[in-house]
Short mmCIF file of C-alpha atoms and ligand atoms in Angstrom, two decimals:
data_model
loop_
_atom_site.label_atom_id
_atom_site.label_comp_id
_atom_site.label_asym_id
_atom_site.label_seq_id
_atom_site.Cartn_x
_atom_site.Cartn_y
_atom_site.Cartn_z
CA MET A 50 83.23 310.13 68.25
CA LYS A 51 83.13 313.78 67.22
CA ARG A 52 79.61 315.18 67.06
CA LEU A 53 79.21 317.60 64.14
CA THR A 54 76.64 320.19 63.17
CA ILE A 55 76.92 321.45 59.60
CA LEU A 56 75.50 324.87 58.78
CA GLY A 57 75.04 325.09 55.00
CA ALA A 58 75.08 321.31 54.48
CA THR A 59 73.64 321.49 50.95
CA GLY A 60 76.42 323.70 49.54
CA SER A 61 79.81 322.98 48.04
CA VAL A 62 81.71 322.99 51.37
CA GLY A 63 78.81 321.12 52.99
CA ALA A 64 79.07 318.37 50.35
CA SER A 65 82.84 318.02 50.79
CA THR A 66 82.39 317.86 54.56
CA LEU A 67 79.69 315.17 54.35
CA ASP A 68 81.84 313.19 51.94
CA LEU A 69 84.54 313.01 54.63
CA VAL A 70 81.98 312.22 57.32
CA ALA A 71 80.65 309.31 55.26
CA ARG A 72 84.19 307.95 54.79
CA ASN A 73 84.88 308.05 58.55
CA PRO A 74 81.77 306.66 60.26
CA GLU A 75 83.80 305.53 63.27
CA ARG A 76 84.96 309.10 63.90
CA PHE A 77 82.07 311.43 63.18
CA GLU A 78 78.35 311.56 63.88
CA VAL A 79 75.96 314.23 62.69
CA VAL A 80 73.89 316.28 65.14
CA ALA A 81 72.17 318.87 62.94
CA LEU A 82 72.21 319.79 59.26
CA THR A 83 70.95 323.11 57.93
CA ALA A 84 70.19 324.60 54.52
CA GLY A 85 68.87 327.84 53.04
CA ARG A 86 66.05 326.74 50.71
CA ASP A 87 66.69 323.31 49.23
CA TRP A 88 64.47 321.20 51.51
CA ARG A 89 64.61 318.15 49.21
CA ARG A 90 68.41 317.89 49.34
CA LEU A 91 68.42 318.66 53.06
CA ALA A 92 65.92 315.84 53.73
CA GLU A 93 68.01 313.37 51.70
CA LEU A 94 71.19 314.33 53.54
CA ALA A 95 69.55 314.23 56.96
CA VAL A 96 68.31 310.67 56.32
CA ALA A 97 71.57 309.48 54.74
CA HIS A 98 73.68 310.81 57.62
CA ARG A 99 71.17 310.00 60.39
CA ALA A 100 71.06 313.58 61.62
CA ARG A 101 69.13 314.31 64.80
CA ALA A 102 67.81 317.60 63.41
CA ALA A 103 67.24 319.22 60.00
CA VAL A 104 66.76 322.99 59.88
CA ILE A 105 65.75 325.08 56.88
CA ALA A 106 66.29 328.85 56.90
CA ASP A 107 63.38 329.52 54.54
CA GLU A 108 60.21 329.29 56.63
CA ALA A 109 58.11 328.75 53.50
CA ALA A 110 59.82 325.36 53.04
CA TYR A 111 58.97 324.09 56.53
CA ALA A 112 55.86 322.10 55.60
CA GLU A 113 57.61 320.27 52.75
CA LEU A 114 60.66 319.43 54.84
CA LYS A 115 58.44 318.25 57.70
CA ALA A 116 56.41 316.02 55.36
CA ALA A 117 59.56 314.60 53.76
CA LEU A 118 60.98 313.61 57.16
CA THR A 119 57.78 312.29 58.79
CA GLY A 120 58.38 308.98 60.52
CA THR A 121 62.19 309.31 60.50
CA GLY A 122 62.48 310.67 64.05
CA ILE A 123 64.51 313.62 62.74
CA ALA A 124 63.48 316.90 64.37
CA VAL A 125 62.48 319.58 61.85
CA SER A 126 62.45 323.34 62.29
CA ALA A 127 62.69 326.48 60.17
CA GLY A 128 63.67 330.13 60.23
CA PRO A 129 66.68 332.16 61.36
CA ALA A 130 66.04 331.59 65.10
CA ALA A 131 65.89 327.82 64.51
CA LEU A 132 69.28 328.04 62.79
CA VAL A 133 70.72 329.67 65.91
CA GLU A 134 69.13 326.95 68.07
CA ALA A 135 70.67 324.26 65.84
CA ALA A 136 74.11 325.84 66.20
CA ARG A 137 73.74 325.66 70.00
CA MET A 138 72.77 321.96 70.13
CA GLU A 139 75.28 319.89 72.04
CA ALA A 140 78.12 319.10 69.62
CA ASP A 141 81.91 319.01 69.47
CA LEU A 142 82.28 321.03 66.29
CA VAL A 143 80.10 323.28 64.16
CA VAL A 144 81.09 323.50 60.50
CA ALA A 145 80.14 327.04 59.40
CA ALA A 146 79.52 326.71 55.65
CA ILE A 147 76.66 329.13 54.99
CA VAL A 148 77.49 331.73 52.34
CA GLY A 149 77.30 335.41 53.28
CA ALA A 150 76.58 337.45 56.39
CA ALA A 151 73.46 335.27 56.91
CA GLY A 152 75.80 332.77 58.55
CA LEU A 153 76.91 335.16 61.28
CA PRO A 154 74.16 334.68 63.94
CA PRO A 155 74.38 330.86 64.14
CA THR A 156 78.18 330.85 63.92
CA LEU A 157 78.47 333.41 66.69
CA ALA A 158 75.91 331.47 68.76
CA ALA A 159 78.05 328.31 68.54
CA LEU A 160 81.16 330.19 69.70
CA GLU A 161 79.22 331.81 72.55
CA ALA A 162 78.01 328.37 73.63
CA GLY A 163 81.62 327.15 73.78
CA ILE A 164 81.35 324.94 70.70
CA SER A 165 84.40 324.98 68.45
CA VAL A 166 83.82 326.15 64.89
CA ALA A 167 85.44 325.01 61.65
CA LEU A 168 84.92 328.15 59.60
CA ALA A 169 84.38 328.38 55.86
CA ASN A 170 81.91 331.28 56.11
CA LYS A 171 84.47 334.09 55.74
CA GLU A 172 81.80 336.80 55.40
CA ALA A 173 80.78 336.25 59.04
CA LEU A 174 84.33 336.94 60.17
CA VAL A 175 84.68 339.92 57.83
CA CYS A 176 81.54 341.51 59.33
CA ALA A 177 82.06 340.72 62.96
CA GLY A 178 85.45 339.10 63.47
CA HIS A 179 86.07 341.02 66.67
CA LEU A 180 82.79 339.73 68.16
CA MET A 181 83.56 336.17 67.06
CA THR A 182 87.13 336.06 68.38
CA ALA A 183 86.02 337.69 71.65
CA ALA A 184 83.21 335.13 72.05
CA ALA A 185 85.65 332.27 71.41
CA ALA A 186 88.15 333.69 73.92
CA ARG A 187 85.39 334.00 76.56
CA SER A 188 83.90 330.54 76.07
CA GLY A 189 87.11 328.64 75.29
CA ALA A 190 85.85 327.55 71.86
CA THR A 191 88.44 327.06 69.11
CA LEU A 192 88.10 328.72 65.72
CA LEU A 193 89.60 326.47 63.03
CA PRO A 194 89.93 327.85 59.50
CA ILE A 195 88.62 325.80 56.56
CA ASP A 196 89.33 328.45 53.92
CA SER A 197 92.30 326.82 52.17
CA GLU A 198 94.74 329.74 52.55
CA HIS A 199 93.96 330.26 56.24
CA ASN A 200 94.05 326.57 56.91
CA ALA A 201 97.48 326.52 55.25
CA ILE A 202 98.72 329.38 57.47
CA PHE A 203 97.22 327.68 60.54
CA GLN A 204 99.20 324.55 59.70
CA VAL A 205 102.57 326.34 59.38
CA LEU A 206 102.19 329.09 61.98
CA GLU A 207 104.46 328.28 64.91
CA SER A 208 104.50 331.49 66.91
CA ARG A 209 103.01 334.84 66.04
CA GLU A 210 105.86 336.81 67.67
CA ARG A 211 108.48 335.55 65.23
CA VAL A 212 106.41 336.18 62.09
CA ARG A 213 107.51 338.89 59.67
CA ARG A 214 104.55 338.45 57.36
CA ILE A 215 102.09 335.96 55.98
CA VAL A 216 101.10 335.59 52.35
CA LEU A 217 97.82 334.26 50.97
CA THR A 218 97.98 332.90 47.46
CA ALA A 219 95.30 333.67 44.85
CA SER A 220 94.62 331.73 41.66
CA GLY A 221 93.88 335.01 39.88
CA GLY A 222 90.51 333.67 38.76
CA PRO A 223 89.23 333.08 35.21
CA PHE A 224 90.13 336.60 34.00
CA ARG A 225 93.70 336.76 35.32
CA CYS A 226 95.12 337.67 31.89
CA TRP A 227 92.15 339.68 30.59
CA SER A 228 92.20 343.44 29.92
CA ARG A 229 89.52 345.64 31.53
CA GLU A 230 88.06 346.13 28.09
CA ARG A 231 87.64 342.40 27.57
CA MET A 232 86.14 342.03 31.06
CA GLN A 233 83.30 344.43 30.16
CA GLY A 234 81.22 341.73 28.53
CA VAL A 235 81.82 338.93 31.05
CA THR A 236 78.71 336.77 31.62
CA PRO A 237 77.73 335.10 34.91
CA ALA A 238 78.47 331.70 33.35
CA GLU A 239 82.03 332.79 32.51
CA ALA A 240 82.58 334.31 35.94
CA VAL A 241 81.49 331.23 37.91
CA LYS A 242 83.74 328.93 35.90
CA HIS A 243 86.79 328.90 38.14
CA PRO A 244 90.05 327.60 36.62
CA THR A 245 91.23 325.51 39.60
CA TRP A 246 88.50 325.18 42.28
CA SER A 247 84.90 323.98 42.13
CA MET A 248 82.82 326.20 44.46
CA GLY A 249 79.47 327.93 45.02
CA ALA A 250 78.44 330.80 42.70
CA LYS A 251 79.07 333.70 45.08
CA ILE A 252 82.64 332.81 46.03
CA SER A 253 83.40 331.98 42.38
CA VAL A 254 82.40 335.52 41.33
CA ASP A 255 84.44 336.89 44.26
CA SER A 256 87.43 334.93 42.96
CA ALA A 257 86.92 336.42 39.50
CA THR A 258 86.94 340.02 40.85
CA LEU A 259 89.67 339.21 43.44
CA MET A 260 87.27 340.46 46.13
CA ASN A 261 87.63 336.97 47.56
CA LYS A 262 91.30 337.63 48.30
CA GLY A 263 90.39 340.97 49.84
CA LEU A 264 87.82 339.32 52.12
CA GLU A 265 90.46 336.72 52.97
CA LEU A 266 92.97 339.39 54.04
CA ILE A 267 90.36 340.68 56.49
CA GLU A 268 89.65 337.10 57.57
CA ALA A 269 93.39 336.54 58.18
CA TRP A 270 93.63 339.75 60.18
CA HIS A 271 90.97 338.47 62.60
CA LEU A 272 92.28 334.92 62.75
CA PHE A 273 95.99 335.51 63.18
CA GLY A 274 96.21 338.81 65.07
CA LEU A 275 98.86 340.40 62.83
CA SER A 276 98.84 344.00 61.58
CA PRO A 277 97.38 344.71 58.11
CA GLU A 278 100.90 345.53 56.80
CA GLN A 279 102.00 341.99 57.67
CA LEU A 280 99.38 340.43 55.37
CA GLY A 281 100.20 339.97 51.70
CA VAL A 282 98.77 338.45 48.52
CA LEU A 283 100.59 336.57 45.78
CA VAL A 284 98.97 335.31 42.58
CA HIS A 285 99.73 331.63 42.02
CA PRO A 286 97.61 330.34 39.13
CA GLN A 287 98.20 326.65 39.88
CA SER A 288 96.57 326.77 43.37
CA LEU A 289 99.04 324.26 44.84
CA VAL A 290 100.79 326.48 47.39
CA HIS A 291 97.99 327.81 49.58
CA GLY A 292 99.70 330.03 52.13
CA LEU A 293 103.17 331.06 53.32
CA VAL A 294 104.54 332.29 56.64
CA GLU A 295 107.79 334.25 56.57
CA TYR A 296 109.65 334.31 59.89
CA VAL A 297 112.04 337.03 61.13
CA ASP A 298 115.08 334.83 60.39
CA GLY A 299 114.22 334.56 56.67
CA SER A 300 112.67 331.08 56.77
CA VAL A 301 109.47 330.71 54.79
CA LEU A 302 107.12 327.83 55.62
CA ALA A 303 104.43 327.02 53.08
CA GLN A 304 101.63 324.45 52.86
CA LEU A 305 101.05 322.69 49.54
CA GLY A 306 98.27 320.40 48.46
CA PRO A 307 95.94 319.65 45.55
CA ALA A 308 93.15 322.16 44.88
CA ASP A 309 90.56 320.02 46.68
CA MET A 310 88.68 321.49 49.63
CA ARG A 311 88.59 318.09 51.30
CA VAL A 312 92.23 318.64 52.35
CA PRO A 313 91.66 321.73 54.54
CA ILE A 314 88.24 320.45 55.66
CA ALA A 315 89.77 317.13 56.77
CA HIS A 316 92.44 319.04 58.67
CA ALA A 317 89.85 321.12 60.52
CA LEU A 318 87.53 318.15 61.18
CA ALA A 319 90.25 315.91 62.60
CA TRP A 320 92.41 318.57 64.31
CA PRO A 321 94.59 318.05 66.31
CA GLU A 322 94.80 314.65 64.60
CA ARG A 323 94.87 313.90 60.87
CA ILE A 324 92.68 311.63 58.76
CA ALA A 325 93.28 310.09 55.35
CA THR A 326 91.47 311.56 52.34
CA PRO A 327 90.99 310.15 48.82
CA VAL A 328 92.35 313.28 47.08
CA GLU A 329 94.73 313.13 44.16
CA ARG A 330 98.35 313.31 45.38
CA LEU A 331 100.70 316.13 44.35
CA ASN A 332 103.30 315.00 41.83
CA LEU A 333 105.79 317.87 41.86
CA ALA A 334 108.11 316.31 39.29
CA ALA A 335 105.20 316.09 36.85
CA ILE A 336 104.13 319.66 37.71
CA GLY A 337 107.72 320.77 37.07
CA ARG A 338 107.50 324.40 38.10
CA LEU A 339 105.52 326.65 40.40
CA GLU A 340 104.44 330.05 39.07
CA PHE A 341 103.88 333.29 40.98
CA GLU A 342 103.10 336.89 40.03
CA GLU A 343 101.97 340.14 41.66
CA ALA A 344 98.24 340.91 41.84
CA ASP A 345 97.12 343.71 39.51
CA ARG A 346 94.98 346.12 41.53
CA GLU A 347 94.20 348.30 38.51
CA ARG A 348 92.50 345.56 36.59
CA PHE A 349 91.06 344.13 39.83
CA PRO A 350 90.09 347.19 41.94
CA ALA A 351 88.01 345.09 44.36
CA LEU A 352 91.23 343.91 45.98
CA ALA A 353 92.38 347.49 46.56
CA LEU A 354 88.95 348.40 48.00
CA ALA A 355 89.18 345.54 50.49
CA GLU A 356 92.74 346.46 51.46
CA ALA A 357 91.65 350.06 52.07
CA ALA A 358 88.67 348.87 54.13
CA LEU A 359 90.96 346.70 56.23
CA ALA A 360 93.40 349.57 56.83
CA ASP A 361 90.50 351.85 57.74
CA GLY A 362 89.14 349.73 60.56
CA LEU A 363 86.26 347.83 61.93
CA CYS A 364 83.05 349.14 60.35
CA ARG A 365 84.38 349.39 56.78
CA PRO A 366 84.79 345.64 56.18
CA CYS A 367 81.15 345.05 57.11
CA VAL A 368 80.04 347.72 54.60
CA LEU A 369 82.39 346.29 51.97
CA ASN A 370 80.99 342.80 52.47
CA ALA A 371 77.31 343.81 52.39
CA ALA A 372 77.76 345.96 49.28
CA ASN A 373 79.64 343.13 47.61
CA GLU A 374 76.88 340.61 48.41
CA VAL A 375 74.30 342.94 46.82
CA ALA A 376 76.50 343.67 43.79
CA VAL A 377 77.38 340.00 43.16
CA ALA A 378 73.70 339.01 43.38
CA ALA A 379 72.81 341.82 40.93
CA PHE A 380 75.53 340.64 38.53
CA LEU A 381 74.32 337.02 38.75
CA GLU A 382 70.79 338.27 37.97
CA GLU A 383 72.26 340.18 35.00
CA LYS A 384 71.20 343.55 36.39
CA ILE A 385 74.71 345.02 36.32
CA PRO A 386 77.84 344.18 34.31
CA PHE A 387 80.84 342.42 35.83
CA LEU A 388 82.98 345.54 36.15
CA ALA A 389 80.17 347.36 37.99
CA ILE A 390 80.53 345.02 40.98
CA ALA A 391 83.59 346.90 42.24
CA ASP A 392 81.99 350.24 41.27
CA VAL A 393 78.95 349.53 43.46
CA VAL A 394 81.16 348.48 46.37
CA GLY A 395 83.37 351.58 46.00
CA GLU A 396 80.35 353.91 45.75
CA THR A 397 78.75 352.36 48.83
CA LEU A 398 81.97 352.66 50.84
CA ALA A 399 82.20 356.33 49.86
CA ALA A 400 78.54 357.03 50.64
CA ILE A 401 78.08 355.63 54.11
CA ARG A 402 80.09 355.48 57.28
CA PRO A 403 78.19 353.73 60.05
CA ARG A 404 79.55 353.81 63.58
CA ARG A 405 82.06 351.29 64.76
CA PRO A 406 80.09 348.11 65.50
CA GLU A 407 80.38 346.98 69.11
CA THR A 408 77.44 344.57 69.20
CA LEU A 409 75.64 342.21 66.83
CA ALA A 410 72.87 344.84 66.54
CA ASP A 411 75.46 347.44 65.39
CA VAL A 412 76.77 344.98 62.80
CA ASP A 413 73.21 344.34 61.59
CA ALA A 414 72.59 348.09 61.30
CA ALA A 415 75.81 348.67 59.32
CA ASP A 416 75.01 345.69 57.11
CA ALA A 417 71.44 346.91 56.46
CA ALA A 418 72.55 350.50 55.70
CA ALA A 419 75.19 349.21 53.28
CA ARG A 420 72.72 346.90 51.54
CA SER A 421 70.18 349.63 50.97
CA SER A 422 72.85 352.05 49.69
CA ALA A 423 74.30 349.36 47.41
CA GLN A 424 70.81 348.60 46.02
CA GLN A 425 70.51 352.26 45.04
CA PHE A 426 73.84 352.17 43.23
CA VAL A 427 72.79 348.99 41.44
CA TYR A 428 69.62 350.77 40.35
CA LEU A 429 71.53 353.91 39.24
CA ASN A 430 73.94 351.78 37.23
CA HIS A 431 71.00 350.09 35.55
CA VAL A 432 69.27 353.39 34.77
CA SER A 433 72.40 355.10 33.43
CA ARG A 434 73.19 352.19 31.12
CA PHE A 435 69.61 352.16 29.88
CA ALA A 436 69.80 355.92 29.22
CA ALA A 437 73.14 355.57 27.41
CA GLN A 438 71.75 352.78 25.21
CA HIS A 439 68.66 354.84 24.49
CA ALA A 440 70.76 357.89 23.53
CA SER A 441 73.04 355.92 21.24
CA GLY A 442 70.31 353.72 19.77
P1 LIG B 590 77.23 327.33 48.36
O1 LIG B 590 76.46 328.42 47.72
O2 LIG B 590 77.60 326.14 47.57
O3 LIG B 590 76.46 326.83 49.68
C1 LIG B 590 75.95 327.74 50.61
C2 LIG B 590 75.15 327.04 51.69
O4 LIG B 590 74.55 328.06 52.52
C3 LIG B 590 74.00 326.18 51.16
O5 LIG B 590 73.80 325.09 52.02
C4 LIG B 590 72.80 327.13 51.26
O6 LIG B 590 71.57 326.47 51.36
C5 LIG B 590 73.12 327.89 52.52
N1 LIG B 590 72.53 329.23 52.56
C6 LIG B 590 72.55 330.16 51.57
N2 LIG B 590 71.91 331.27 51.96
C7 LIG B 590 71.47 331.05 53.22
C8 LIG B 590 70.74 331.83 54.16
N3 LIG B 590 70.32 333.07 53.87
N4 LIG B 590 70.47 331.29 55.37
C9 LIG B 590 70.89 330.04 55.67
N5 LIG B 590 71.58 329.26 54.82
C10 LIG B 590 71.87 329.77 53.61
O7 LIG B 590 78.55 328.05 48.97
P2 LIG B 590 79.98 327.39 49.23
O8 LIG B 590 80.80 327.53 48.01
O9 LIG B 590 79.83 326.05 49.89
O10 LIG B 590 80.58 328.44 50.27
C11 LIG B 590 80.16 328.48 51.62
C12 LIG B 590 81.08 329.41 52.39
O11 LIG B 590 82.39 328.84 52.40
C13 LIG B 590 81.23 330.80 51.77
O12 LIG B 590 81.37 331.75 52.79
C14 LIG B 590 82.52 330.70 50.98
O13 LIG B 590 83.18 331.94 50.86
C15 LIG B 590 83.33 329.75 51.86
N6 LIG B 590 84.35 328.99 51.14
C16 LIG B 590 83.97 328.12 50.16
C17 LIG B 590 84.92 327.39 49.46
C18 LIG B 590 84.52 326.41 48.39
O14 LIG B 590 85.37 325.68 47.89
N7 LIG B 590 83.27 326.33 48.01
C19 LIG B 590 86.28 327.57 49.76
C20 LIG B 590 86.64 328.46 50.77
C21 LIG B 590 85.66 329.16 51.46
MG1 LIG B 591 90.20 330.73 50.04
#
């Protein structure tokens, strides 16, 4: 029996993980489940999967969650510190599936406690990858990637020394063929409608700007210990080839699979074994051909910003990530247009340069400084558009 804690159990990755858990009751048992706000869904999941503990990040939801689970024997707690406690409960694997830098403290706590982590929460690694990999090395915990591209690389990476480069594929998102002009009027509903994957809102917007691929390059840098020049991106609209490793002798090993997150999640849950999944099988003869193209950094400047942040070193990725979280939230709330997401991130990167983060407190400080700067740029964008409308109208 593998004992699992799932951070972010009510999200898209959380749901795919629990689907696999339910299909393999002889293999997995649930220790703790956590959620951000949705206490109703969390209570249902905790009962259905017989969790020992249910933890809600939003303290205001504690009373409702507690009432919903009265008489079940499931321990209930709330708040960020309770999330960290949940991540430290005795378990064999913590599935890190919270969205955003909010997932960093509990994920890091699990690694520090020597509990292996199956990581979907790429933002945690982008902000503090060096702290996470150091904690894992100290405690002996294993960091297993769930992100499909990184899971693909993990599956085909034999030895780092013989690698020439690795390539992450990108679907290109819903606006792959759109001009910048056409992208000006993109609505949140259009941006979250991903052509090949079904995911949470934030990562769907990141896929539409290609920031997701930029964050993933930084994620790969921390996970695989290669230099930034050895990490590449290739647009592959079908999302069937997820990652490629090119070796010094010219061999290229790739991992293929349907665009269903249950494939990489099953790999990480069962590793080093494999379990069956109910996903649709690849029929390559029916697919006929595989398509690839270069990424366009002019139409998708977020990718170039992330590449520059990666090349520039450790504190820039944290600033990039925080500014992006603020900008994506502002776009989803219809405060700024789609194309302003990358503007806000670029302006924030240019405006602040916190010191190189050595501790979690340094990361928090860089993150907070970037968020407050990004909020100002969101506000300025709003004001200038209002003024322009006023002048022309
Ligand atoms: P989601 O929005 O569907 O779910 C996010 C989960 O985090 C929910 O359980 C939510 O309650 C919880 N949460 C949100 N804010 C929180 C906070 N402040 N404190 C504590 N919990 C909080 O997101 P998702 O699509 O499942 O993505 C989760 C992570 O996995 C992201 O980092 C994403 O980039 C990564 N990822 C997702 C997919 C996918 O297919 N969805 C694929 C690859 C990587
Ligand atoms: Mg991915």
